[in-house]
mmCIF file of C-alpha atoms and ligand atoms in Angstrom:
data_model
loop_
_atom_site.group_PDB
_atom_site.id
_atom_site.type_symbol
_atom_site.label_atom_id
_atom_site.label_comp_id
_atom_site.label_asym_id
_atom_site.label_seq_id
_atom_site.Cartn_x
_atom_site.Cartn_y
_atom_site.Cartn_z
ATOM 1 C CA MET A 54 -187.518 101.987 10.175
ATOM 2 C CA ASN A 55 -186.992 98.471 9.610
ATOM 3 C CA PHE A 56 -189.458 97.908 6.875
ATOM 4 C CA PRO A 57 -189.974 94.461 5.746
ATOM 5 C CA ILE A 58 -188.610 93.717 2.493
ATOM 6 C CA ALA A 59 -190.687 92.235 -0.450
ATOM 7 C CA ALA A 60 -190.918 88.483 -0.559
ATOM 8 C CA ARG A 61 -189.673 88.959 -4.424
ATOM 9 C CA LEU A 62 -186.526 90.326 -2.804
ATOM 10 C CA SER A 63 -185.970 87.973 -0.338
ATOM 11 C CA ARG A 64 -186.388 84.970 -2.667
ATOM 12 C CA VAL A 65 -182.889 86.354 -4.322
ATOM 13 C CA PRO A 66 -180.196 84.628 -2.520
ATOM 14 C CA PRO A 67 -177.908 86.700 -0.770
ATOM 15 C CA TYR A 68 -175.002 88.291 -1.941
ATOM 16 C CA PRO A 69 -172.788 85.035 -2.690
ATOM 17 C CA PHE A 70 -169.390 86.578 -2.776
ATOM 18 C CA GLU A 71 -169.195 87.577 0.869
ATOM 19 C CA GLN A 72 -167.046 85.131 2.105
ATOM 20 C CA ILE A 73 -164.695 85.654 -0.618
ATOM 21 C CA ALA A 74 -165.135 89.679 -0.107
ATOM 22 C CA LYS A 75 -164.172 89.365 3.446
ATOM 23 C CA ILE A 76 -160.940 87.611 3.165
ATOM 24 C CA LYS A 77 -160.121 89.724 0.073
ATOM 25 C CA ALA A 78 -160.597 92.597 2.419
ATOM 26 C CA ARG A 79 -158.195 90.998 5.317
ATOM 27 C CA LYS A 80 -155.628 90.208 2.430
ATOM 28 C CA GLN A 81 -155.519 93.549 1.114
ATOM 29 C CA GLN A 82 -155.176 95.028 4.581
ATOM 30 C CA GLU A 83 -152.216 92.784 5.208
ATOM 31 C CA GLY A 84 -150.743 94.353 2.141
ATOM 32 C CA ALA A 85 -150.742 90.952 -0.195
ATOM 33 C CA GLU A 86 -150.664 91.679 -3.857
ATOM 34 C CA LEU A 87 -153.850 89.660 -5.159
ATOM 35 C CA ILE A 88 -154.153 88.425 -8.498
ATOM 36 C CA ASP A 89 -157.499 88.964 -9.362
ATOM 37 C CA PHE A 90 -159.413 86.279 -11.712
ATOM 38 C CA GLY A 91 -162.563 87.163 -10.524
ATOM 39 C CA ILE A 92 -165.298 89.532 -11.858
ATOM 40 C CA GLY A 93 -165.476 89.175 -15.854
ATOM 41 C CA ASP A 94 -164.682 93.070 -16.471
ATOM 42 C CA PRO A 95 -162.466 93.804 -19.358
ATOM 43 C CA ASP A 96 -159.479 95.656 -17.987
ATOM 44 C CA LEU A 97 -158.521 97.104 -21.349
ATOM 45 C CA PRO A 98 -159.809 100.408 -21.929
ATOM 46 C CA THR A 99 -162.677 101.263 -24.605
ATOM 47 C CA PRO A 100 -160.775 102.104 -27.947
ATOM 48 C CA ASP A 101 -159.769 105.696 -28.658
ATOM 49 C CA HIS A 102 -161.836 106.317 -31.822
ATOM 50 C CA VAL A 103 -164.918 104.921 -29.674
ATOM 51 C CA VAL A 104 -164.223 107.457 -26.827
ATOM 52 C CA GLU A 105 -163.582 110.370 -29.121
ATOM 53 C CA ALA A 106 -166.751 109.832 -30.974
ATOM 54 C CA LEU A 107 -168.441 110.031 -27.407
ATOM 55 C CA ARG A 108 -166.511 113.338 -26.337
ATOM 56 C CA GLU A 109 -167.391 115.203 -29.781
ATOM 57 C CA ALA A 110 -171.343 113.909 -29.585
ATOM 58 C CA ALA A 111 -171.289 115.153 -26.065
ATOM 59 C CA THR A 112 -170.495 118.605 -27.074
ATOM 60 C CA ASP A 113 -173.699 118.868 -29.399
ATOM 61 C CA PRO A 114 -176.790 120.122 -27.244
ATOM 62 C CA ALA A 115 -178.736 117.950 -29.446
ATOM 63 C CA THR A 116 -178.008 114.706 -27.802
ATOM 64 C CA HIS A 117 -178.562 116.298 -24.213
ATOM 65 C CA THR A 118 -182.552 115.964 -24.243
ATOM 66 C CA TYR A 119 -184.467 112.693 -23.769
ATOM 67 C CA ASP A 120 -184.256 110.384 -26.686
ATOM 68 C CA GLU A 121 -187.709 110.408 -27.547
ATOM 69 C CA SER A 122 -187.254 107.535 -30.080
ATOM 70 C CA GLY A 123 -188.051 104.476 -27.275
ATOM 71 C CA ASN A 124 -186.211 101.954 -29.375
ATOM 72 C CA GLY A 125 -183.150 104.101 -29.852
ATOM 73 C CA LEU A 126 -181.512 106.795 -32.343
ATOM 74 C CA PRO A 127 -182.295 105.713 -35.881
ATOM 75 C CA GLU A 128 -178.399 105.744 -36.607
ATOM 76 C CA PHE A 129 -177.964 103.685 -33.551
ATOM 77 C CA ARG A 130 -180.436 100.775 -35.005
ATOM 78 C CA GLN A 131 -179.268 101.191 -38.695
ATOM 79 C CA ALA A 132 -175.713 100.399 -37.219
ATOM 80 C CA VAL A 133 -176.825 97.335 -35.731
ATOM 81 C CA ALA A 134 -178.822 96.129 -38.808
ATOM 82 C CA ASP A 135 -175.636 96.692 -41.242
ATOM 83 C CA TRP A 136 -173.502 94.737 -38.361
ATOM 84 C CA TYR A 137 -175.841 92.079 -38.060
ATOM 85 C CA ALA A 138 -175.692 91.536 -41.646
ATOM 86 C CA ARG A 139 -172.181 91.523 -41.924
ATOM 87 C CA ARG A 140 -171.182 89.682 -39.181
ATOM 88 C CA PHE A 141 -173.937 86.911 -39.034
ATOM 89 C CA GLY A 142 -175.848 87.259 -42.479
ATOM 90 C CA VAL A 143 -179.065 87.877 -40.487
ATOM 91 C CA LYS A 144 -181.519 90.761 -42.080
ATOM 92 C CA LEU A 145 -183.067 92.862 -39.529
ATOM 93 C CA ASP A 146 -185.817 95.706 -39.727
ATOM 94 C CA PRO A 147 -184.121 98.361 -38.232
ATOM 95 C CA GLU A 148 -187.743 100.052 -37.247
ATOM 96 C CA THR A 149 -189.208 96.667 -35.404
ATOM 97 C CA GLU A 150 -186.511 94.090 -34.968
ATOM 98 C CA ILE A 151 -184.062 96.253 -32.797
ATOM 99 C CA GLN A 152 -184.337 97.706 -29.408
ATOM 100 C CA HIS A 153 -181.515 99.403 -27.867
ATOM 101 C CA LEU A 154 -180.839 98.664 -23.813
ATOM 102 C CA VAL A 155 -179.054 100.263 -20.874
ATOM 103 C CA GLY A 156 -176.430 97.501 -21.223
ATOM 104 C CA SER A 157 -178.085 93.965 -22.010
ATOM 105 C CA LYS A 158 -178.493 93.021 -18.281
ATOM 106 C CA GLU A 159 -181.329 95.777 -18.241
ATOM 107 C CA GLY A 160 -183.360 94.093 -20.880
ATOM 108 C CA ILE A 161 -182.330 90.522 -20.034
ATOM 109 C CA ALA A 162 -183.942 91.589 -16.247
ATOM 110 C CA HIS A 163 -187.058 93.682 -17.724
ATOM 111 C CA ILE A 164 -188.287 91.093 -20.605
ATOM 112 C CA PHE A 165 -189.588 88.748 -17.543
ATOM 113 C CA LEU A 166 -191.522 91.673 -16.566
ATOM 114 C CA ALA A 167 -193.376 91.520 -19.919
ATOM 115 C CA PHE A 168 -194.280 87.650 -20.653
ATOM 116 C CA VAL A 169 -194.051 85.892 -17.023
ATOM 117 C CA GLU A 170 -197.357 86.136 -14.713
ATOM 118 C CA CYS A 171 -197.320 84.876 -11.032
ATOM 119 C CA GLY A 172 -196.320 81.280 -10.768
ATOM 120 C CA ASP A 173 -195.064 81.027 -14.140
ATOM 121 C CA CYS A 174 -192.250 78.824 -15.029
ATOM 122 C CA CYS A 175 -188.874 80.019 -16.890
ATOM 123 C CA LEU A 176 -186.093 77.551 -18.036
ATOM 124 C CA VAL A 177 -182.527 78.706 -17.282
ATOM 125 C CA PRO A 178 -179.035 77.030 -17.378
ATOM 126 C CA ASP A 179 -177.507 76.008 -14.377
ATOM 127 C CA PRO A 180 -174.786 77.076 -13.877
ATOM 128 C CA ARG A 181 -175.642 80.539 -15.387
ATOM 129 C CA TYR A 182 -175.308 84.374 -15.430
ATOM 130 C CA MET A 183 -177.482 84.912 -12.198
ATOM 131 C CA VAL A 184 -179.569 87.700 -14.182
ATOM 132 C CA TYR A 185 -182.068 85.155 -15.500
ATOM 133 C CA SER A 186 -183.320 83.504 -12.481
ATOM 134 C CA VAL A 187 -183.373 86.576 -10.565
ATOM 135 C CA GLY A 188 -185.492 88.294 -13.485
ATOM 136 C CA ALA A 189 -187.606 85.314 -13.215
ATOM 137 C CA SER A 190 -187.962 85.865 -9.469
ATOM 138 C CA PHE A 191 -188.580 89.602 -9.978
ATOM 139 C CA ALA A 192 -191.554 88.853 -11.783
ATOM 140 C CA ASP A 193 -192.971 86.538 -9.575
ATOM 141 C CA GLY A 194 -192.336 83.676 -11.682
ATOM 142 C CA TRP A 195 -190.310 80.421 -10.740
ATOM 143 C CA PHE A 196 -187.393 78.967 -12.754
ATOM 144 C CA PHE A 197 -186.446 75.585 -13.668
ATOM 145 C CA PRO A 198 -182.687 74.919 -14.016
ATOM 146 C CA MET A 199 -181.341 73.007 -17.009
ATOM 147 C CA PRO A 200 -178.128 71.182 -15.980
ATOM 148 C CA LEU A 201 -175.196 71.954 -17.993
ATOM 149 C CA ARG A 202 -172.776 69.177 -17.967
ATOM 150 C CA ALA A 203 -169.526 68.559 -19.372
ATOM 151 C CA ASP A 204 -170.856 65.152 -20.845
ATOM 152 C CA ASN A 205 -172.862 67.106 -23.042
ATOM 153 C CA GLN A 206 -170.591 69.801 -23.766
ATOM 154 C CA PHE A 207 -172.297 72.280 -21.330
ATOM 155 C CA LEU A 208 -175.453 72.114 -23.631
ATOM 156 C CA PRO A 209 -178.932 71.316 -21.951
ATOM 157 C CA ASP A 210 -180.576 68.331 -22.382
ATOM 158 C CA LEU A 211 -183.996 69.634 -24.113
ATOM 159 C CA ASP A 212 -185.111 66.178 -24.217
ATOM 160 C CA ALA A 213 -184.417 65.618 -20.234
ATOM 161 C CA ILE A 214 -187.069 68.612 -19.461
ATOM 162 C CA PRO A 215 -190.045 67.008 -18.176
ATOM 163 C CA ALA A 216 -192.690 67.534 -20.788
ATOM 164 C CA ASP A 217 -195.481 69.084 -18.128
ATOM 165 C CA VAL A 218 -192.581 71.777 -16.962
ATOM 166 C CA ALA A 219 -191.848 72.403 -20.870
ATOM 167 C CA ARG A 220 -195.536 72.776 -21.400
ATOM 168 C CA ASN A 221 -195.938 75.335 -19.147
ATOM 169 C CA ALA A 222 -192.735 77.532 -19.739
ATOM 170 C CA LYS A 223 -193.003 80.939 -20.730
ATOM 171 C CA ILE A 224 -189.431 81.676 -21.373
ATOM 172 C CA MET A 225 -186.167 79.895 -22.048
ATOM 173 C CA PHE A 226 -182.754 81.676 -21.810
ATOM 174 C CA ILE A 227 -179.598 80.291 -23.223
ATOM 175 C CA ASN A 228 -176.414 81.986 -23.659
ATOM 176 C CA TYR A 229 -173.406 80.866 -25.864
ATOM 177 C CA PRO A 230 -170.711 81.236 -25.975
ATOM 178 C CA ASN A 231 -171.447 80.519 -22.060
ATOM 179 C CA ASN A 232 -170.702 82.229 -18.793
ATOM 180 C CA PRO A 233 -169.401 80.789 -16.739
ATOM 181 C CA THR A 234 -168.196 77.535 -18.741
ATOM 182 C CA GLY A 235 -166.656 79.091 -21.959
ATOM 183 C CA ALA A 236 -168.695 76.632 -24.012
ATOM 184 C CA VAL A 237 -170.120 77.288 -27.480
ATOM 185 C CA ALA A 238 -173.172 75.782 -29.292
ATOM 186 C CA SER A 239 -173.283 74.132 -32.539
ATOM 187 C CA GLN A 240 -175.741 75.504 -35.247
ATOM 188 C CA GLU A 241 -177.302 72.035 -34.715
ATOM 189 C CA PHE A 242 -177.805 72.851 -30.957
ATOM 190 C CA PHE A 243 -179.360 76.140 -31.762
ATOM 191 C CA GLU A 244 -181.919 74.582 -34.530
ATOM 192 C CA LYS A 245 -182.956 71.879 -31.928
ATOM 193 C CA ALA A 246 -183.683 74.990 -29.370
ATOM 194 C CA VAL A 247 -185.868 76.812 -31.906
ATOM 195 C CA ALA A 248 -187.545 73.605 -32.962
ATOM 196 C CA PHE A 249 -188.111 73.156 -29.167
ATOM 197 C CA ALA A 250 -189.243 76.475 -28.569
ATOM 198 C CA ARG A 251 -191.870 76.626 -31.410
ATOM 199 C CA GLU A 252 -193.426 73.380 -30.801
ATOM 200 C CA ARG A 253 -194.278 74.261 -27.406
ATOM 201 C CA ALA A 254 -194.648 78.319 -27.792
ATOM 202 C CA ILE A 255 -191.682 79.487 -25.522
ATOM 203 C CA LEU A 256 -190.047 82.622 -25.855
ATOM 204 C CA LEU A 257 -186.869 81.621 -26.569
ATOM 205 C CA CYS A 258 -183.786 84.146 -25.332
ATOM 206 C CA HIS A 259 -180.412 84.314 -26.584
ATOM 207 C CA ASP A 260 -177.878 85.659 -24.862
ATOM 208 C CA ALA A 261 -174.898 86.275 -27.139
ATOM 209 C CA ALA A 262 -172.948 89.129 -25.108
ATOM 210 C CA TYR A 263 -169.611 87.091 -25.815
ATOM 211 C CA SER A 264 -170.051 86.616 -29.560
ATOM 212 C CA GLU A 265 -166.839 88.653 -30.449
ATOM 213 C CA VAL A 266 -164.810 87.058 -27.900
ATOM 214 C CA ALA A 267 -163.673 84.014 -29.589
ATOM 215 C CA PHE A 268 -160.598 82.029 -30.173
ATOM 216 C CA ASP A 269 -158.589 80.224 -33.164
ATOM 217 C CA GLY A 270 -160.521 81.918 -35.719
ATOM 218 C CA PHE A 271 -163.692 80.556 -34.498
ATOM 219 C CA ARG A 272 -166.677 83.049 -34.906
ATOM 220 C CA PRO A 273 -169.783 82.057 -33.125
ATOM 221 C CA GLN A 274 -173.077 82.419 -34.867
ATOM 222 C CA SER A 275 -176.522 84.221 -34.186
ATOM 223 C CA ILE A 276 -179.328 81.884 -33.428
ATOM 224 C CA LEU A 277 -181.655 84.155 -35.587
ATOM 225 C CA SER A 278 -179.723 82.482 -38.637
ATOM 226 C CA VAL A 279 -181.686 79.609 -37.833
ATOM 227 C CA GLU A 280 -184.996 79.156 -40.127
ATOM 228 C CA GLY A 281 -188.046 80.303 -38.387
ATOM 229 C CA ALA A 282 -185.907 81.778 -35.482
ATOM 230 C CA LYS A 283 -187.686 85.298 -35.346
ATOM 231 C CA GLU A 284 -191.029 83.549 -34.637
ATOM 232 C CA VAL A 285 -189.994 82.842 -31.367
ATOM 233 C CA ALA A 286 -186.640 84.097 -30.464
ATOM 234 C CA VAL A 287 -184.809 87.170 -29.420
ATOM 235 C CA GLU A 288 -181.018 87.883 -29.029
ATOM 236 C CA PHE A 289 -179.302 89.832 -26.945
ATOM 237 C CA HIS A 290 -175.997 91.763 -27.397
ATOM 238 C CA SER A 291 -173.714 93.821 -25.640
ATOM 239 C CA LEU A 292 -171.120 96.664 -26.331
ATOM 240 C CA SER A 293 -169.626 95.729 -22.921
ATOM 241 C CA LYS A 294 -167.123 92.950 -23.852
ATOM 242 C CA THR A 295 -166.669 93.186 -27.357
ATOM 243 C CA TYR A 296 -165.279 96.857 -27.019
ATOM 244 C CA ASN A 297 -164.476 97.024 -23.395
ATOM 245 C CA MET A 298 -167.380 99.363 -22.748
ATOM 246 C CA THR A 299 -168.825 98.046 -19.559
ATOM 247 C CA GLY A 300 -169.394 101.190 -17.956
ATOM 248 C CA TRP A 301 -171.149 102.975 -20.834
ATOM 249 C CA ARG A 302 -174.043 100.754 -20.528
ATOM 250 C CA LEU A 303 -174.899 100.034 -24.004
ATOM 251 C CA GLY A 304 -176.737 96.949 -25.095
ATOM 252 C CA PHE A 305 -179.431 95.916 -27.767
ATOM 253 C CA VAL A 306 -181.765 92.967 -28.306
ATOM 254 C CA VAL A 307 -183.005 91.853 -31.665
ATOM 255 C CA GLY A 308 -185.552 89.408 -33.146
ATOM 256 C CA ASN A 309 -189.323 88.902 -32.904
ATOM 257 C CA PRO A 310 -191.032 92.450 -33.139
ATOM 258 C CA HIS A 311 -193.782 91.463 -30.879
ATOM 259 C CA VAL A 312 -191.556 90.747 -28.256
ATOM 260 C CA LEU A 313 -189.518 94.119 -28.543
ATOM 261 C CA GLN A 314 -192.617 96.033 -28.805
ATOM 262 C CA ALA A 315 -193.785 94.643 -25.316
ATOM 263 C CA LEU A 316 -190.147 94.864 -23.837
ATOM 264 C CA GLY A 317 -190.131 98.601 -24.888
ATOM 265 C CA LYS A 318 -193.661 99.398 -23.430
ATOM 266 C CA ILE A 319 -191.846 98.193 -20.187
ATOM 267 C CA LYS A 320 -188.885 100.150 -20.695
ATOM 268 C CA SER A 321 -190.490 103.313 -21.583
ATOM 269 C CA ASN A 322 -192.222 103.212 -18.048
ATOM 270 C CA ILE A 323 -188.952 102.748 -16.426
ATOM 271 C CA ASP A 324 -186.315 104.174 -18.245
ATOM 272 C CA SER A 325 -185.910 106.760 -21.093
ATOM 273 C CA GLY A 326 -182.886 105.188 -22.659
ATOM 274 C CA VAL A 327 -179.390 105.671 -23.237
ATOM 275 C CA PHE A 328 -177.751 108.839 -23.116
ATOM 276 C CA MET A 329 -177.749 109.840 -27.029
ATOM 277 C CA ALA A 330 -173.843 110.672 -27.201
ATOM 278 C CA ILE A 331 -173.247 107.228 -25.866
ATOM 279 C CA GLN A 332 -175.421 105.792 -28.571
ATOM 280 C CA ARG A 333 -173.388 108.024 -31.087
ATOM 281 C CA ALA A 334 -170.277 106.535 -29.621
ATOM 282 C CA GLY A 335 -171.617 103.445 -30.504
ATOM 283 C CA VAL A 336 -172.275 103.606 -34.004
ATOM 284 C CA ALA A 337 -168.737 104.799 -34.223
ATOM 285 C CA ALA A 338 -167.829 101.317 -32.206
ATOM 286 C CA LEU A 339 -170.174 98.950 -34.645
ATOM 287 C CA ALA A 340 -169.532 100.779 -38.143
ATOM 288 C CA GLY A 341 -165.931 101.656 -37.326
ATOM 289 C CA PRO A 342 -162.447 99.939 -37.593
ATOM 290 C CA GLN A 343 -162.736 96.373 -36.158
ATOM 291 C CA ASP A 344 -158.957 95.863 -35.343
ATOM 292 C CA CYS A 345 -159.611 96.476 -31.752
ATOM 293 C CA VAL A 346 -161.612 93.543 -31.711
ATOM 294 C CA ASP A 347 -158.905 91.578 -33.427
ATOM 295 C CA GLU A 348 -156.326 93.044 -30.670
ATOM 296 C CA MET A 349 -158.940 91.947 -27.634
ATOM 297 C CA ARG A 350 -159.191 88.378 -29.049
ATOM 298 C CA ALA A 351 -155.530 87.983 -29.455
ATOM 299 C CA THR A 352 -154.788 89.650 -25.936
ATOM 300 C CA TYR A 353 -157.268 86.897 -24.401
ATOM 301 C CA GLN A 354 -156.128 83.996 -26.364
ATOM 302 C CA GLU A 355 -152.476 84.650 -25.361
ATOM 303 C CA ARG A 356 -153.684 84.804 -21.492
ATOM 304 C CA ARG A 357 -155.600 81.803 -22.193
ATOM 305 C CA ASP A 358 -152.903 79.975 -23.592
ATOM 306 C CA ARG A 359 -150.525 80.953 -20.758
ATOM 307 C CA LEU A 360 -153.100 79.546 -18.112
ATOM 308 C CA VAL A 361 -153.777 76.494 -19.636
ATOM 309 C CA ALA A 362 -150.239 75.644 -20.049
ATOM 310 C CA GLY A 363 -148.922 76.469 -16.942
ATOM 311 C CA MET A 364 -151.771 74.540 -15.059
ATOM 312 C CA LYS A 365 -151.132 71.596 -17.431
ATOM 313 C CA LYS A 366 -147.242 71.795 -16.233
ATOM 314 C CA MET A 367 -148.559 71.405 -12.284
ATOM 315 C CA GLY A 368 -150.630 68.282 -13.396
ATOM 316 C CA TRP A 369 -154.383 70.563 -13.332
ATOM 317 C CA GLU A 370 -155.949 69.914 -16.996
ATOM 318 C CA ALA A 371 -158.451 72.304 -18.209
ATOM 319 C CA THR A 372 -159.752 72.407 -21.654
ATOM 320 C CA PRO A 373 -159.115 75.776 -23.187
ATOM 321 C CA PRO A 374 -162.227 77.673 -24.194
ATOM 322 C CA ARG A 375 -163.163 78.347 -27.852
ATOM 323 C CA ALA A 376 -164.689 81.610 -26.631
ATOM 324 C CA THR A 377 -165.525 83.821 -23.813
ATOM 325 C CA PHE A 378 -162.556 85.206 -21.312
ATOM 326 C CA TYR A 379 -163.609 82.281 -18.968
ATOM 327 C CA LEU A 380 -161.840 79.322 -18.026
ATOM 328 C CA TRP A 381 -164.124 76.826 -16.121
ATOM 329 C CA ALA A 382 -161.490 74.423 -14.500
ATOM 330 C CA GLY A 383 -162.618 71.329 -12.344
ATOM 331 C CA VAL A 384 -161.450 71.590 -8.857
ATOM 332 C CA PRO A 385 -158.284 69.233 -7.989
ATOM 333 C CA GLY A 386 -158.715 66.590 -5.405
ATOM 334 C CA GLY A 387 -162.474 66.262 -5.101
ATOM 335 C CA MET A 388 -162.450 69.865 -2.565
ATOM 336 C CA LYS A 389 -165.690 71.723 -2.825
ATOM 337 C CA SER A 390 -165.306 74.554 -4.962
ATOM 338 C CA ALA A 391 -165.870 77.376 -2.193
ATOM 339 C CA GLU A 392 -162.991 75.616 -0.141
ATOM 340 C CA PHE A 393 -160.760 75.654 -2.794
ATOM 341 C CA SER A 394 -161.474 79.225 -3.817
ATOM 342 C CA GLU A 395 -160.712 80.220 -0.350
ATOM 343 C CA LEU A 396 -157.532 78.088 0.072
ATOM 344 C CA LEU A 397 -156.291 79.772 -3.748
ATOM 345 C CA LEU A 398 -157.121 83.253 -2.163
ATOM 346 C CA ASP A 399 -155.632 82.738 1.433
ATOM 347 C CA LYS A 400 -152.719 80.642 0.532
ATOM 348 C CA ALA A 401 -151.846 81.760 -2.954
ATOM 349 C CA ASN A 402 -153.102 85.496 -3.196
ATOM 350 C CA VAL A 403 -154.885 84.301 -6.166
ATOM 351 C CA LEU A 404 -158.898 85.538 -6.683
ATOM 352 C CA THR A 405 -161.051 82.905 -8.599
ATOM 353 C CA ILE A 406 -164.907 82.489 -8.262
ATOM 354 C CA PRO A 407 -166.379 79.246 -6.792
ATOM 355 C CA GLY A 408 -168.672 77.670 -9.503
ATOM 356 C CA SER A 409 -171.194 76.895 -7.049
ATOM 357 C CA LEU A 410 -172.021 80.136 -7.204
ATOM 358 C CA TYR A 411 -173.499 80.211 -10.559
ATOM 359 C CA GLY A 412 -176.013 76.851 -9.479
ATOM 360 C CA GLN A 413 -175.835 73.889 -8.195
ATOM 361 C CA GLU A 414 -174.395 72.145 -11.216
ATOM 362 C CA GLY A 415 -171.232 74.456 -10.965
ATOM 363 C CA GLU A 416 -169.908 72.657 -7.765
ATOM 364 C CA GLY A 417 -166.905 71.177 -8.496
ATOM 365 C CA TYR A 418 -165.374 74.126 -10.647
ATOM 366 C CA VAL A 419 -164.129 77.372 -10.060
ATOM 367 C CA ARG A 420 -164.304 79.928 -12.869
ATOM 368 C CA PHE A 421 -160.894 81.774 -13.679
ATOM 369 C CA SER A 422 -161.692 85.371 -15.721
ATOM 370 C CA LEU A 423 -158.895 85.900 -17.899
ATOM 371 C CA THR A 424 -159.715 90.044 -17.386
ATOM 372 C CA VAL A 425 -157.011 90.036 -14.625
ATOM 373 C CA LYS A 426 -156.395 93.728 -13.743
ATOM 374 C CA GLY A 427 -152.484 95.050 -13.911
ATOM 375 C CA PRO A 428 -150.247 96.389 -16.299
ATOM 376 C CA LYS A 429 -149.540 93.385 -18.140
ATOM 377 C CA GLY A 430 -152.303 90.589 -17.768
ATOM 378 C CA VAL A 431 -149.759 87.412 -18.952
ATOM 379 C CA ASP A 432 -147.220 88.403 -16.422
ATOM 380 C CA LEU A 433 -149.752 88.564 -14.009
ATOM 381 C CA ILE A 434 -151.002 85.133 -14.895
ATOM 382 C CA ALA A 435 -147.457 83.588 -14.575
ATOM 383 C CA ALA A 436 -147.223 84.936 -11.246
ATOM 384 C CA GLY A 437 -150.602 83.749 -10.288
ATOM 385 C CA LEU A 438 -149.542 80.108 -11.712
ATOM 386 C CA GLU A 439 -146.652 80.437 -9.652
ATOM 387 C CA ASN A 440 -148.398 81.122 -6.261
ATOM 388 C CA MET A 441 -150.978 78.217 -7.251
ATOM 389 C CA GLU A 442 -148.030 75.518 -7.656
ATOM 390 C CA ARG A 443 -147.272 74.980 -4.456
ATOM 391 C CA ILE A 444 -150.935 74.803 -3.340
ATOM 392 C CA VAL A 445 -152.415 72.820 -6.280
ATOM 393 C CA ARG A 446 -149.902 70.128 -6.914
ATOM 394 C CA PRO A 447 -150.210 67.971 -3.769
ATOM 395 C CA LEU A 448 -153.799 68.237 -4.471
ATOM 396 C CA ILE A 449 -153.550 65.987 -7.512
HETATM 397 C C1 PLP B 179 -171.254 90.552 -19.147
HETATM 398 C C2 PLP B 179 -172.698 89.968 -19.598
HETATM 399 C C3 PLP B 179 -173.480 90.454 -20.144
HETATM 400 C C4 PLP B 179 -173.485 91.928 -20.199
HETATM 401 O O1 PLP B 179 -173.596 92.739 -19.629
HETATM 402 P P1 PLP B 179 -174.165 94.312 -19.793
HETATM 403 O O2 PLP B 179 -173.020 95.219 -19.445
HETATM 404 O O3 PLP B 179 -175.134 94.746 -19.135
HETATM 405 O O4 PLP B 179 -174.384 94.574 -21.725
HETATM 406 C C5 PLP B 179 -174.762 89.837 -20.416
HETATM 407 N N1 PLP B 179 -174.567 88.301 -20.106
HETATM 408 C C6 PLP B 179 -173.842 87.799 -19.954
HETATM 409 C C7 PLP B 179 -173.579 86.225 -19.713
HETATM 410 C C8 PLP B 179 -172.474 88.228 -19.428
HETATM 411 O O5 PLP B 179 -171.390 88.080 -18.663
#
C-alpha cells in the first residue's frame, strides 16, 4: 500500500547525503580507498574500565528490568551532579534537576513536544545540528534560523531577531562548542542569551555535547553558571563524544525542574529509559579516572594541527577550532559547497560534508570531521592532504 506520509514527515527535508552516498558507493565499488572526514563519530573505542563496568553490571539481574525511576538511576544522577560540581562549579539537585536520556539526541527531539503547539516559533541556529529544526517540525511548529557567521564569531546576533518573532518564540536552541563550525561561546554571550530568554519568557536550550572536546587547555563552561540561568535554561549533555560512547545511547539534560518534569512526562509515555547496566557504566565513566578524556583531546588536537598545517601549505587557510572535532573550512575558489565536496570525493577520494547541508548559511563551507576511521588517524590525514593538494591548489 502507498500510504500517504504525514505532512510533519514530508516537511523534513529529504536525506541530504544522497548524492554523496551515491558517489561513495561507486568509489568503493571501484576499490578506491576513501579517506572519510564525513560523519562525526569517534573512531576510538570506549575506555576499558567503562566496558568492564557494563560487563559486570550486565550479569546482575537487578539491571534486567525496567528502570522505574523515570529520570534515571539515583547513582547515575548523583554521578552527574558530582561531575557538574567538579567540572563547572554548578550545583544541581539530583532529584529534580537531572534527567537521563537515551542519548542527548532523544531529549533534544522530544523537548519540542512538551512546549511547542501547532504554529509556534522556535529559534534555531543556521548552520546547525539538524535535530533542532526537525524537532520543531515534528511538534508542528516552525523555525526561525539565526545565522551564525564568521564576522560574529559564529554566534547568533540576538539583536537582529525581529521583535515579533522573538516575542512569540517558545524555544531557542544554541550549541557551543558548536557543530558544525567548531566555534566556542564566551561567558558574556551566555549571559546575553540568558537575559534575552528571561525578558521574553523563552525556554533556552543549550546543547553542550562537545563541552569536553576542547584544545590548548581551553575548558568550555556551562550556561547554568550564569546567574538566574536555571529560571529559563536547560543544558543537554552526552557521553557519546566525551567517552567514545555513541552506540551506547546515554545522555542527560539538567537545569530547570519544571522543564525537566514536562520532558519526563513525554519520555515516560514513549521510552522506558536506558538499560540500567549502561547507566551503571555511565557512572564508571563520569566518576572514574579521566585520563581517557585527556587522551581523546590530545588525539584530536594532533589531527587538527596536522590538517590545518597541511592545508596552509597548499595555501588553504582555515582557523583551527578551539573545541569540537570539526574543522569548518571555507570553500576555495568560490565553488558551491556541494560541488566542491563532490569534487574532493570524486578526484581525491576525500569525503567531507558540504556546509550547505547544515543550513543556508553553511553555503561556502565544507566540514571536516577529525574522527577519521583507520589504524592511525594522523597518517590518514596526511594521505588525505596529499590527495587534495592537486585538486585544491589550482583553485586558490
Ligand atoms: C553528536 C551530537 C549530539 C549527541 O549525540 P547523542 O549520541 O545522541 O548523545 C548532540 N548534539 C550535537 C550537536 C552533536 O553533534
